[in-house]
Coordinates of C-alpha atoms and ligand atoms in Angstrom, one line a residue:
M184 CA 13.2 58.7 101.3
T185 CA 15.7 59.4 98.7
S186 CA 16.4 57.0 95.7
I187 CA 20.2 56.5 95.2
I188 CA 20.4 56.6 91.2
D189 CA 21.9 53.3 90.0
G190 CA 24.6 54.8 87.2
K191 CA 26.3 51.1 87.3
R192 CA 23.4 49.6 86.4
C193 CA 22.1 51.8 83.8
A194 CA 25.7 51.8 82.3
T195 CA 25.9 48.2 82.0
L196 CA 22.6 48.1 80.2
I197 CA 23.9 50.5 77.6
R198 CA 26.9 48.6 77.2
S199 CA 25.1 45.2 76.4
A200 CA 22.7 47.3 74.1
V201 CA 26.0 48.6 72.5
A202 CA 27.2 45.4 72.2
Q203 CA 24.4 43.8 70.9
H204 CA 24.3 46.4 68.2
V205 CA 27.7 45.9 67.4
G206 CA 27.1 42.1 67.0
R207 CA 24.5 43.1 64.3
L208 CA 26.8 45.6 62.6
R209 CA 29.4 42.7 61.9
E210 CA 27.2 39.9 61.0
N211 CA 25.0 42.2 58.5
Y212 CA 27.7 44.4 57.2
G213 CA 31.0 42.9 58.1
L214 CA 31.9 45.9 60.1
R215 CA 33.5 46.3 63.3
P216 CA 33.7 49.9 64.9
G217 CA 37.2 50.9 65.9
L218 CA 38.1 53.4 68.8
A219 CA 41.6 54.9 69.1
V220 CA 42.4 56.8 72.6
I221 CA 45.2 58.9 72.8
L222 CA 46.9 59.6 76.1
V223 CA 49.8 62.3 76.6
G224 CA 52.1 62.1 79.5
E225 CA 51.9 59.8 82.6
N226 CA 48.9 61.2 84.5
P227 CA 48.1 57.9 87.1
A228 CA 44.2 59.2 86.9
S229 CA 44.2 59.1 82.8
Q230 CA 46.1 56.0 83.1
I231 CA 43.3 53.9 84.7
Y232 CA 40.6 55.8 82.7
V233 CA 42.3 54.8 79.6
R234 CA 42.8 51.2 80.7
N235 CA 39.4 51.0 81.9
K236 CA 38.2 52.4 78.3
A237 CA 40.0 50.0 76.0
R238 CA 38.9 47.1 78.1
L239 CA 35.1 47.8 77.7
T240 CA 35.4 48.8 74.1
E241 CA 36.9 45.3 73.4
E242 CA 34.0 43.8 75.9
A243 CA 31.6 45.4 73.5
G244 CA 33.2 43.9 70.5
M245 CA 34.6 47.0 69.2
L246 CA 38.3 47.5 68.0
S247 CA 40.2 49.5 70.7
L248 CA 43.7 51.1 69.6
D249 CA 46.0 52.6 72.5
E250 CA 48.3 55.2 71.5
R251 CA 50.8 56.3 74.0
L252 CA 52.6 59.5 73.6
P253 CA 55.5 60.9 76.4
A254 CA 54.6 64.0 78.3
H255 CA 57.1 66.0 76.7
T256 CA 55.7 65.4 72.9
P257 CA 55.3 68.6 71.0
Q258 CA 51.9 69.5 69.8
I259 CA 52.9 69.0 66.3
Q260 CA 53.8 65.5 66.8
L261 CA 50.5 65.0 68.6
L262 CA 48.4 66.5 65.6
E263 CA 50.3 64.3 63.3
V264 CA 49.4 61.2 65.1
I265 CA 46.0 62.4 65.1
D266 CA 46.0 62.8 61.4
R267 CA 47.3 59.7 61.0
L268 CA 44.5 57.9 62.6
Q269 CA 41.9 59.7 61.1
R270 CA 43.0 58.6 57.8
D271 CA 42.8 55.0 59.0
P272 CA 39.4 53.4 57.9
A273 CA 39.5 50.9 60.5
V274 CA 39.5 53.7 63.3
H275 CA 36.0 55.0 63.3
G276 CA 36.0 57.3 66.5
I277 CA 39.4 59.2 68.2
L278 CA 39.5 60.5 71.9
V279 CA 42.4 62.4 73.1
Q280 CA 42.3 62.0 76.8
L281 CA 42.5 65.3 78.8
P282 CA 44.2 67.0 80.5
L283 CA 46.8 67.2 78.1
P284 CA 50.5 68.8 79.1
P285 CA 51.3 72.4 79.2
Q286 CA 53.1 72.7 76.0
I287 CA 49.8 71.5 74.1
S288 CA 46.7 73.7 73.5
P289 CA 43.4 71.5 73.9
E290 CA 41.9 74.3 71.6
A291 CA 44.4 73.4 68.5
V292 CA 43.7 69.8 69.2
F293 CA 39.7 70.0 69.0
A294 CA 40.6 72.1 65.9
A295 CA 42.2 69.4 64.5
L296 CA 39.5 66.5 65.3
N297 CA 37.6 65.7 62.3
P298 CA 33.9 66.3 63.6
A299 CA 33.1 62.8 62.1
K300 CA 35.5 60.9 64.1
D301 CA 35.3 63.1 67.2
V302 CA 33.7 60.6 69.9
D303 CA 34.3 63.5 72.3
G304 CA 32.0 66.1 70.8
F305 CA 34.7 68.9 71.4
S306 CA 35.6 69.6 68.0
P307 CA 34.0 73.3 67.3
L308 CA 31.6 71.9 64.6
N309 CA 30.0 69.3 67.4
V310 CA 30.0 72.1 69.9
G311 CA 28.0 74.6 67.5
L312 CA 25.6 71.5 66.6
L313 CA 24.9 70.9 70.3
H314 CA 24.4 74.4 70.6
T315 CA 21.8 75.1 67.3
G316 CA 20.0 71.6 67.7
G317 CA 21.7 69.8 65.4
H318 CA 22.7 66.1 65.1
G319 CA 26.3 66.0 66.2
I320 CA 27.9 64.1 68.7
V321 CA 27.0 65.0 72.0
P322 CA 30.3 64.8 75.1
C323 CA 29.8 61.6 76.7
T324 CA 29.5 62.8 80.5
P325 CA 26.7 65.4 80.0
L326 CA 25.0 62.8 77.8
G327 CA 25.1 60.2 80.6
C328 CA 23.9 62.9 83.2
L329 CA 21.2 63.5 80.8
F330 CA 20.3 59.8 80.4
L331 CA 20.0 59.5 84.1
L332 CA 17.9 62.2 84.6
K333 CA 15.5 61.3 82.1
Q334 CA 15.3 57.9 83.3
Q335 CA 14.4 59.4 86.6
L336 CA 12.1 61.9 86.2
G337 CA 10.8 61.3 82.3
D338 CA 10.0 64.8 80.7
L339 CA 12.2 67.5 82.0
T340 CA 10.0 70.2 80.5
G341 CA 9.5 73.3 82.7
L342 CA 12.1 72.2 85.5
R343 CA 14.5 74.5 87.0
A344 CA 17.8 73.0 86.5
L345 CA 21.2 74.5 88.2
V346 CA 24.5 73.5 86.4
L347 CA 27.1 74.0 88.9
G348 CA 30.5 74.5 86.8
R349 CA 31.3 76.4 83.6
S350 CA 33.8 73.7 82.0
N351 CA 33.9 72.9 78.0
I352 CA 33.5 69.2 78.7
V353 CA 30.6 69.1 81.5
G354 CA 28.9 72.4 82.3
K355 CA 28.7 74.1 78.9
P356 CA 27.5 71.1 76.9
M357 CA 25.1 70.2 80.3
A358 CA 23.4 73.6 80.1
A359 CA 23.0 73.5 76.2
L360 CA 21.5 69.7 76.5
L361 CA 19.1 70.9 79.5
L362 CA 17.9 73.7 77.3
R363 CA 17.3 71.3 74.8
E364 CA 15.0 69.5 77.3
N365 CA 13.1 72.6 77.7
C366 CA 14.2 73.1 81.4
T367 CA 15.1 76.6 82.9
V368 CA 18.8 76.7 83.0
T369 CA 21.3 78.6 85.4
I370 CA 24.8 78.0 85.0
A371 CA 26.7 79.1 88.3
H372 CA 30.4 79.0 88.8
S373 CA 33.3 80.4 91.3
H374 CA 32.2 83.7 91.1
S375 CA 28.5 83.4 91.2
R376 CA 26.6 85.1 93.9
E377 CA 24.3 83.7 96.3
L378 CA 25.1 80.2 95.3
A379 CA 23.1 78.4 97.9
A380 CA 20.0 80.1 97.4
E381 CA 20.5 79.2 93.8
C382 CA 20.9 76.1 94.2
R383 CA 17.6 76.0 96.9
R384 CA 15.5 77.1 93.8
A385 CA 16.6 74.2 91.4
D386 CA 14.3 71.1 90.6
I387 CA 17.5 69.5 89.0
V388 CA 21.2 70.3 90.3
V389 CA 24.2 68.9 88.2
A390 CA 27.3 69.7 90.3
A391 CA 30.5 69.6 88.2
V392 CA 32.9 71.8 90.2
G393 CA 35.3 69.6 91.5
R394 CA 35.0 71.1 95.0
P395 CA 34.7 68.1 97.6
Q396 CA 31.1 68.5 99.4
L397 CA 30.4 71.9 98.5
V398 CA 26.6 71.1 98.0
K399 CA 25.1 70.7 101.6
A400 CA 21.5 70.1 102.9
D401 CA 20.2 73.6 103.1
W402 CA 21.6 74.3 99.6
I403 CA 18.9 71.4 98.6
K404 CA 15.2 72.0 97.5
P405 CA 13.1 69.1 99.3
G406 CA 12.5 66.8 96.2
A407 CA 15.3 67.9 94.1
T408 CA 17.0 65.4 91.9
I409 CA 20.9 65.7 92.0
I410 CA 23.5 64.4 89.6
D411 CA 27.2 64.5 91.3
V412 CA 29.6 64.8 88.7
G413 CA 32.3 65.3 90.9
I414 CA 35.2 62.8 91.6
N415 CA 37.5 64.3 94.4
R416 CA 40.1 62.0 95.9
I417 CA 40.7 62.7 99.6
T418 CA 42.8 61.2 102.2
S419 CA 41.2 59.9 105.6
P420 CA 42.8 60.4 108.9
D421 CA 43.5 56.9 108.8
G422 CA 45.7 57.4 105.5
K423 CA 43.1 55.7 103.2
T424 CA 41.9 57.8 100.1
R425 CA 38.6 57.6 98.8
L426 CA 36.5 59.5 96.3
I427 CA 34.0 61.9 97.1
G428 CA 31.5 64.2 94.9
D429 CA 30.5 67.6 94.9
V430 CA 27.6 67.1 96.8
D431 CA 27.6 65.8 100.7
F432 CA 25.8 62.6 100.3
A433 CA 24.8 61.9 104.0
Q434 CA 23.4 65.0 104.2
A435 CA 21.3 65.0 101.0
L436 CA 19.8 61.7 102.1
G437 CA 16.6 62.5 103.1
V438 CA 16.3 66.0 101.6
A439 CA 16.6 65.3 97.9
A440 CA 14.2 62.9 95.8
A441 CA 17.1 61.1 94.3
I442 CA 21.1 61.6 94.2
T443 CA 24.0 59.7 92.4
P444 CA 26.4 58.2 94.4
V445 CA 30.1 58.8 93.9
P446 CA 31.6 56.1 92.9
G447 CA 28.6 54.4 90.6
G448 CA 26.8 57.3 89.1
V449 CA 27.9 59.3 86.5
G450 CA 31.2 57.8 86.2
P451 CA 30.1 54.3 84.4
M452 CA 27.6 56.1 82.4
T453 CA 30.5 58.3 80.8
V454 CA 32.5 55.3 79.4
A455 CA 29.0 53.7 78.5
C456 CA 28.2 56.9 76.5
L457 CA 31.8 56.8 74.9
L458 CA 31.0 53.6 73.5
F459 CA 27.4 54.7 72.3
N460 CA 29.1 57.5 70.5
T461 CA 32.0 55.2 69.1
L462 CA 28.9 53.2 67.9
T463 CA 27.2 56.4 66.4
V464 CA 30.0 57.7 64.4
A465 CA 30.9 54.3 62.9
C466 CA 27.3 53.7 61.8
R467 CA 27.3 57.3 60.1
Q468 CA 30.5 56.9 58.2
H469 CA 29.1 54.0 56.8
D470 CA 25.3 55.5 56.0
I471 CA 24.0 53.0 58.4
P472 CA 20.8 54.3 60.4
A473 CA 22.7 54.9 63.8
P474 CA 20.9 53.6 66.8
E475 CA 18.6 55.5 69.5
L476 CA 19.9 56.0 73.2
T477 CA 16.8 54.3 74.7
L478 CA 15.5 54.3 78.2
P479 CA 15.7 51.0 80.0
P480 CA 12.1 50.3 81.6
P481 CA 11.9 52.7 84.6
D482 CA 12.3 51.1 88.0
R483 CA 9.4 51.8 90.3
E484 CA 10.9 52.5 93.2
T485 CA 13.4 55.0 92.4
S486 CA 11.1 56.8 90.0
S487 CA 10.3 60.4 91.4
R488 CA 9.4 63.9 90.1
P489 CA 9.2 67.0 92.2
G490 CA 5.4 68.3 92.3
Ligands
GUN505 N1 39.0 63.7 81.1 C1 38.3 63.7 81.8 N2 37.1 63.7 81.3 C2 37.2 63.4 79.7 C3 36.5 63.4 78.8 O1 35.1 63.4 78.8 N3 37.0 63.7 77.6 C4 38.5 63.5 77.5 N4 39.0 63.1 76.1 N5 39.2 63.4 78.3 C5 38.4 63.8 79.7

């Protein structure tokens, strides 16, 4: 039996806890956290993500600011918009949606972000704090993955974790977080040898490579817990499109102890963690104790841990 990890349910619990906290901030301090999201260009997937973020930000009782810039926007102009928003006291958190058009360097954008308002955790200071054990802001997708893992497994100490993919957004920060949880961590990527064998040794697999159904049944250690970050849109022979992960979900059933579905696994957790990060930066900017991300009570039927 393989448990299906319900990211949607977990995300709903986090968002409602954030909304309650936002309500208390308004009552006790007259403070309303504000999140500005900047989208450069018309990438269709990004447009959907940004719309979704704005809707859920408002649903949590926070202020949502939506900044749209044309695809040909020069880098200097984007940096000016970031600077303006960073000076605005109503804006506590800023997110620049990725990917960016080719004339804009993501590194230049991250370097320009005020770490105190960087809800993505991509600014050099926040990246450094994650790797040195400090209390910066942790990138939303890896934070959501860790939350699901801890809810499923409890203490992760000593477990072997394989992170498939070495992106700055997911793979590297995920590995740093797992190391912080005392896992034995391996990062694998497109040049890694014996990928299947590496994967088969792992108690925890976090797949974030963007290769549809790369991970097959015989890659999975029986009893492993699998977090699938992949969001790959494929077209079926009947012309319909659907989303699939980096793991062959049907094959994993019956081998893994637990797995996140795509969609409905990591995706909703990313936005919930963005709202949590926005609440955190707003509290820190006003010297108000920031809330902890607490685990909901474990669901007995879905709890499992490899022996
Ligand atoms: N595009 C895909 N994932 C992310 C993310 O986590 N943050 C930002 N800013 N853009 C993204």
